[in-house]
């Protein structure tokens, strides 16, 4: 069909940032949801998973795995990766930052309840990560993080803000510039559409999601 095809669980995990980026670029995509061990074994047998891992994104005749490789390819293909090496370097730094923050939340669902440390996630968000983006936007006074143009960095920062707000709704209370950024980027038509109910955006992980992941990978 020419549309990229995403193979992953029916949940956020490591695939959600790819859904966000494709949606922000206005690119329609198909999804295959991993529900059973048999599906996973078949993908391996068919040689579709280079490292026996998902996310898998089939795009432009390639079977891409490795989340960063997938995201970088999509960002470059849809001109969301800056205009030169230095802008791309900034975007890489910013997306690694929001990626690390979201990584803490992704693993949260798989951490035994008594070991979960939500306070640490909120502390990192409000003292290490959000202050950086607040300052960057404040200093150049532009709409977007890099090169005064919409990029991957903006998409992933909005994704991270919304994810942290799901855990702590007041998390932006000391970040007025990020509050304005959130409102602005959420109103970009392709993102506004993705934020509407019924889009391919996935809900926060629940016990069912965690159980499915464990079941599929059970030896
Ligand atoms: N570096 C890889 C890691 C991918 C990964 O660990 N995938 C898990 C699934 S999930 O953690 O994303 O839910 C997997 O396939 N695990 C199976 C295995 O590693 O045998 C990436 O970024 O895509």
CSV table of C-alpha atoms and ligand atoms in Angstrom, one decimal:
chain,number,residue,atom,x,y,z
A,1,UNK,CA,0.0,0.0,0.0
A,2,UNK,CA,3.1,2.2,0.1
A,3,UNK,CA,2.3,3.3,3.7
A,4,UNK,CA,4.9,2.5,6.4
A,5,UNK,CA,3.9,-0.6,8.4
A,6,UNK,CA,4.6,-0.6,12.2
A,7,UNK,CA,4.9,-3.9,14.0
A,8,UNK,CA,4.7,-3.7,17.8
A,9,UNK,CA,2.4,-4.2,20.8
A,10,UNK,CA,-0.9,-2.4,20.9
A,11,UNK,CA,0.6,0.2,23.3
A,12,UNK,CA,3.2,3.0,23.6
A,13,UNK,CA,6.5,1.4,24.6
A,14,UNK,CA,9.4,2.1,22.2
A,15,UNK,CA,7.1,2.6,19.2
A,16,UNK,CA,5.1,5.6,20.4
A,17,UNK,CA,7.7,8.3,19.4
A,18,UNK,CA,7.7,6.8,15.9
A,19,UNK,CA,3.8,7.1,15.8
A,20,UNK,CA,4.2,10.7,16.9
A,21,UNK,CA,6.8,11.6,14.3
A,22,UNK,CA,5.0,10.0,11.4
A,23,UNK,CA,1.7,11.7,12.5
A,24,UNK,CA,3.4,15.1,12.9
A,25,UNK,CA,4.8,14.7,9.3
A,26,UNK,CA,1.3,13.9,8.1
A,27,UNK,CA,2.3,10.4,7.1
A,28,UNK,CA,-0.4,7.7,7.3
A,29,UNK,CA,0.8,4.3,8.6
A,30,UNK,CA,-0.5,0.8,9.2
A,31,UNK,CA,0.0,-1.2,12.3
A,32,UNK,CA,0.4,-4.9,13.1
A,33,UNK,CA,-0.1,-5.6,16.8
A,34,UNK,CA,2.0,-8.3,18.5
A,35,UNK,CA,-0.3,-10.3,20.7
A,36,UNK,CA,1.1,-13.9,20.8
A,37,UNK,CA,4.4,-15.7,21.0
A,38,UNK,CA,3.6,-17.4,17.7
A,39,UNK,CA,3.5,-14.1,15.9
A,40,UNK,CA,6.9,-13.1,17.4
A,41,UNK,CA,8.4,-16.5,16.5
A,42,UNK,CA,7.1,-16.2,12.9
A,43,UNK,CA,8.7,-12.7,12.5
A,44,UNK,CA,12.0,-14.2,13.6
A,45,UNK,CA,11.6,-17.2,11.4
A,46,UNK,CA,10.8,-14.9,8.4
A,47,UNK,CA,14.0,-13.0,9.2
A,48,UNK,CA,12.1,-9.7,9.7
A,49,UNK,CA,13.8,-8.8,13.0
A,50,UNK,CA,17.6,-8.1,12.7
A,51,UNK,CA,18.2,-8.5,16.5
A,52,UNK,CA,15.0,-10.6,17.3
A,53,UNK,CA,13.5,-7.3,18.6
A,54,UNK,CA,10.7,-5.0,17.9
A,55,UNK,CA,9.9,-2.1,17.0
A,56,UNK,CA,9.9,-3.1,13.4
A,57,UNK,CA,9.0,-0.4,10.8
A,58,UNK,CA,8.7,-1.5,7.2
A,59,UNK,CA,9.3,1.6,5.1
A,60,UNK,CA,10.7,2.3,1.6
A,61,UNK,CA,11.3,-1.5,1.1
A,62,UNK,CA,13.3,-1.7,4.3
A,63,UNK,CA,12.6,-3.7,7.4
A,64,UNK,CA,13.9,-1.2,9.9
A,65,UNK,CA,14.6,-2.0,13.6
A,66,UNK,CA,16.3,0.0,16.3
A,67,UNK,CA,14.2,2.9,17.5
A,68,UNK,CA,16.8,5.6,17.0
A,69,UNK,CA,17.6,4.5,13.5
A,70,UNK,CA,13.9,4.5,12.6
A,71,UNK,CA,13.3,7.9,14.1
A,72,UNK,CA,16.4,9.5,12.4
A,73,UNK,CA,15.4,8.0,9.0
A,74,UNK,CA,11.9,9.4,9.3
A,75,UNK,CA,13.1,12.8,10.6
A,76,UNK,CA,15.5,13.1,7.7
A,77,UNK,CA,13.0,11.9,5.1
A,78,UNK,CA,10.3,14.4,6.1
A,79,UNK,CA,12.6,17.3,6.6
A,80,UNK,CA,12.3,17.4,10.4
A,81,UNK,CA,16.0,17.1,11.1
A,82,UNK,CA,17.3,20.7,10.7
A,83,UNK,CA,19.0,22.4,7.7
A,84,UNK,CA,22.6,21.6,8.5
A,85,UNK,CA,25.0,19.4,10.6
A,86,UNK,CA,24.9,21.8,13.6
A,87,UNK,CA,21.1,22.0,13.7
A,88,UNK,CA,21.0,18.2,13.4
A,89,UNK,CA,23.4,17.9,16.3
A,90,UNK,CA,21.2,20.2,18.4
A,91,UNK,CA,18.1,18.1,17.5
A,92,UNK,CA,20.0,14.9,18.4
A,93,UNK,CA,20.9,16.3,21.8
A,94,UNK,CA,17.4,17.5,22.5
A,95,UNK,CA,15.7,14.2,21.4
A,96,UNK,CA,18.2,12.2,23.4
A,97,UNK,CA,17.2,14.3,26.5
A,98,UNK,CA,13.5,13.8,26.0
A,99,UNK,CA,14.1,10.2,25.1
A,100,UNK,CA,15.9,9.6,28.4
A,101,UNK,CA,13.1,11.3,30.3
A,102,UNK,CA,10.4,9.2,28.5
A,103,UNK,CA,12.6,6.1,29.0
A,104,UNK,CA,12.2,6.5,32.7
A,105,UNK,CA,8.4,6.5,32.3
A,106,UNK,CA,8.4,3.6,29.9
A,107,UNK,CA,10.2,1.3,32.3
A,108,UNK,CA,8.0,2.6,35.2
A,109,UNK,CA,5.2,0.3,34.1
A,110,UNK,CA,7.5,-2.7,34.2
A,111,UNK,CA,9.0,-1.9,37.6
A,112,UNK,CA,7.5,-3.8,40.6
A,113,UNK,CA,5.2,-1.3,42.3
A,114,UNK,CA,7.2,-1.1,45.6
A,115,UNK,CA,10.4,-0.3,43.6
A,116,UNK,CA,8.7,2.5,41.5
A,117,UNK,CA,10.1,5.9,42.1
A,118,UNK,CA,7.7,8.5,40.5
A,119,UNK,CA,9.3,11.3,42.7
A,120,UNK,CA,12.6,10.7,40.9
A,121,UNK,CA,11.0,11.0,37.5
A,122,UNK,CA,9.2,14.3,38.4
A,123,UNK,CA,12.5,15.5,40.0
A,124,UNK,CA,14.5,14.8,36.8
A,125,UNK,CA,11.8,16.3,34.6
A,126,UNK,CA,11.6,19.5,36.7
A,127,UNK,CA,15.3,20.0,37.5
A,128,UNK,CA,17.3,18.3,34.7
A,129,UNK,CA,15.2,18.2,31.5
A,130,UNK,CA,12.4,20.9,31.4
A,131,UNK,CA,14.7,23.7,32.6
A,132,UNK,CA,16.9,23.1,29.5
A,133,UNK,CA,14.1,23.5,27.0
A,134,UNK,CA,12.5,26.4,28.9
A,135,UNK,CA,15.9,28.2,28.7
A,136,UNK,CA,16.5,27.4,25.0
A,137,UNK,CA,13.1,28.7,24.0
A,138,UNK,CA,13.4,31.7,26.3
A,139,UNK,CA,16.9,32.6,25.0
A,140,UNK,CA,16.1,32.7,21.3
A,141,UNK,CA,12.5,33.7,21.7
A,142,UNK,CA,11.5,31.6,18.7
A,143,UNK,CA,8.5,29.3,18.2
A,144,UNK,CA,10.5,26.2,17.7
A,145,UNK,CA,13.5,24.6,19.5
A,146,UNK,CA,15.9,24.6,16.5
A,147,UNK,CA,16.5,26.8,13.5
A,148,UNK,CA,13.2,28.6,13.9
A,149,UNK,CA,11.5,25.7,12.2
A,150,UNK,CA,9.3,22.8,13.2
A,151,UNK,CA,11.5,19.7,13.8
A,152,UNK,CA,11.7,16.2,15.4
A,153,UNK,CA,12.9,17.9,18.6
A,154,UNK,CA,9.6,19.8,19.0
A,155,UNK,CA,7.5,16.7,18.4
A,156,UNK,CA,9.3,14.7,21.0
A,157,UNK,CA,9.3,17.5,23.6
A,158,UNK,CA,5.5,17.8,23.3
A,159,UNK,CA,5.2,14.0,23.6
A,160,UNK,CA,7.4,14.1,26.7
A,161,UNK,CA,5.5,17.0,28.3
A,162,UNK,CA,2.2,15.2,27.9
A,163,UNK,CA,3.6,11.9,29.2
A,164,UNK,CA,4.9,13.6,32.4
A,165,UNK,CA,1.7,15.6,32.8
A,166,UNK,CA,-0.2,12.3,32.9
A,167,UNK,CA,1.8,11.4,36.0
A,168,UNK,CA,1.9,14.9,37.5
A,169,UNK,CA,-0.5,17.4,35.9
A,170,UNK,CA,1.1,20.5,37.6
A,171,UNK,CA,4.6,19.7,36.3
A,172,UNK,CA,4.8,22.7,34.0
A,173,UNK,CA,3.7,25.2,36.8
A,174,UNK,CA,7.1,26.8,36.9
A,175,UNK,CA,7.7,26.6,33.1
A,176,UNK,CA,5.6,29.4,31.5
A,177,UNK,CA,7.5,29.2,28.2
A,178,UNK,CA,6.9,25.5,27.9
A,179,UNK,CA,3.2,26.0,28.7
A,180,UNK,CA,3.1,28.3,25.7
A,181,UNK,CA,5.2,25.9,23.6
A,182,UNK,CA,2.8,23.1,24.5
A,183,UNK,CA,-0.3,25.1,23.4
A,184,UNK,CA,1.4,26.2,20.2
A,185,UNK,CA,2.7,22.8,19.0
A,186,UNK,CA,-0.5,21.0,20.0
A,187,UNK,CA,-2.3,23.3,17.6
A,188,UNK,CA,-0.2,22.3,14.6
A,189,UNK,CA,-2.9,20.7,12.4
A,190,UNK,CA,-1.2,17.3,12.0
A,191,UNK,CA,-0.5,17.1,15.8
A,192,UNK,CA,-3.9,18.4,16.7
A,193,UNK,CA,-5.4,15.6,14.6
A,194,UNK,CA,-3.2,13.0,16.4
A,195,UNK,CA,-4.3,14.3,19.8
A,196,UNK,CA,-8.0,13.8,18.9
A,197,UNK,CA,-9.7,10.6,20.1
A,198,UNK,CA,-9.7,7.8,17.6
A,199,UNK,CA,-6.2,8.5,16.3
A,200,UNK,CA,-3.4,5.9,16.3
A,201,UNK,CA,-2.0,7.4,19.5
A,202,UNK,CA,-1.8,4.8,22.3
A,203,UNK,CA,-3.1,5.1,25.9
A,204,UNK,CA,-0.7,4.8,28.9
A,205,UNK,CA,0.3,1.2,29.6
A,206,UNK,CA,-2.0,-0.9,31.8
A,207,UNK,CA,-1.6,-4.3,33.4
A,208,UNK,CA,-3.0,-5.9,30.3
A,209,UNK,CA,-0.3,-4.3,28.2
A,210,UNK,CA,2.5,-5.4,30.6
A,211,UNK,CA,1.1,-9.0,30.7
A,212,UNK,CA,1.0,-9.2,26.9
A,213,UNK,CA,4.6,-8.1,26.6
A,214,UNK,CA,5.7,-10.6,29.2
A,215,UNK,CA,3.6,-13.4,27.5
A,216,UNK,CA,5.0,-12.7,24.0
A,217,UNK,CA,8.6,-12.8,25.2
A,218,UNK,CA,8.3,-15.7,27.7
A,219,UNK,CA,10.9,-18.4,26.8
B,1,LIG,N1,17.6,-0.9,21.1
B,1,LIG,C1,16.4,-1.5,20.7
B,1,LIG,C2,15.7,-2.2,21.8
B,1,LIG,C3,14.4,-2.9,21.4
B,1,LIG,C4,13.9,-3.8,22.5
B,1,LIG,O1,14.5,-4.0,23.6
B,1,LIG,N2,12.7,-4.3,22.2
B,1,LIG,C5,12.1,-5.3,23.1
B,1,LIG,C6,10.6,-5.0,23.2
B,1,LIG,S1,10.1,-3.6,24.0
B,1,LIG,O2,11.1,-3.4,25.2
B,1,LIG,O3,10.3,-2.4,23.1
B,1,LIG,O4,8.8,-3.7,24.5
B,1,LIG,C7,12.3,-6.6,22.5
B,1,LIG,O5,12.0,-6.9,21.4
B,1,LIG,N3,12.7,-7.6,23.4
B,1,LIG,C8,12.8,-9.0,23.0
B,1,LIG,C9,14.3,-9.4,23.1
B,1,LIG,O6,15.1,-8.5,23.4
B,1,LIG,O7,14.5,-10.6,23.0
B,1,LIG,C10,15.5,-0.3,20.1
B,1,LIG,O8,15.7,0.8,20.6
B,1,LIG,O9,14.6,-0.6,19.3
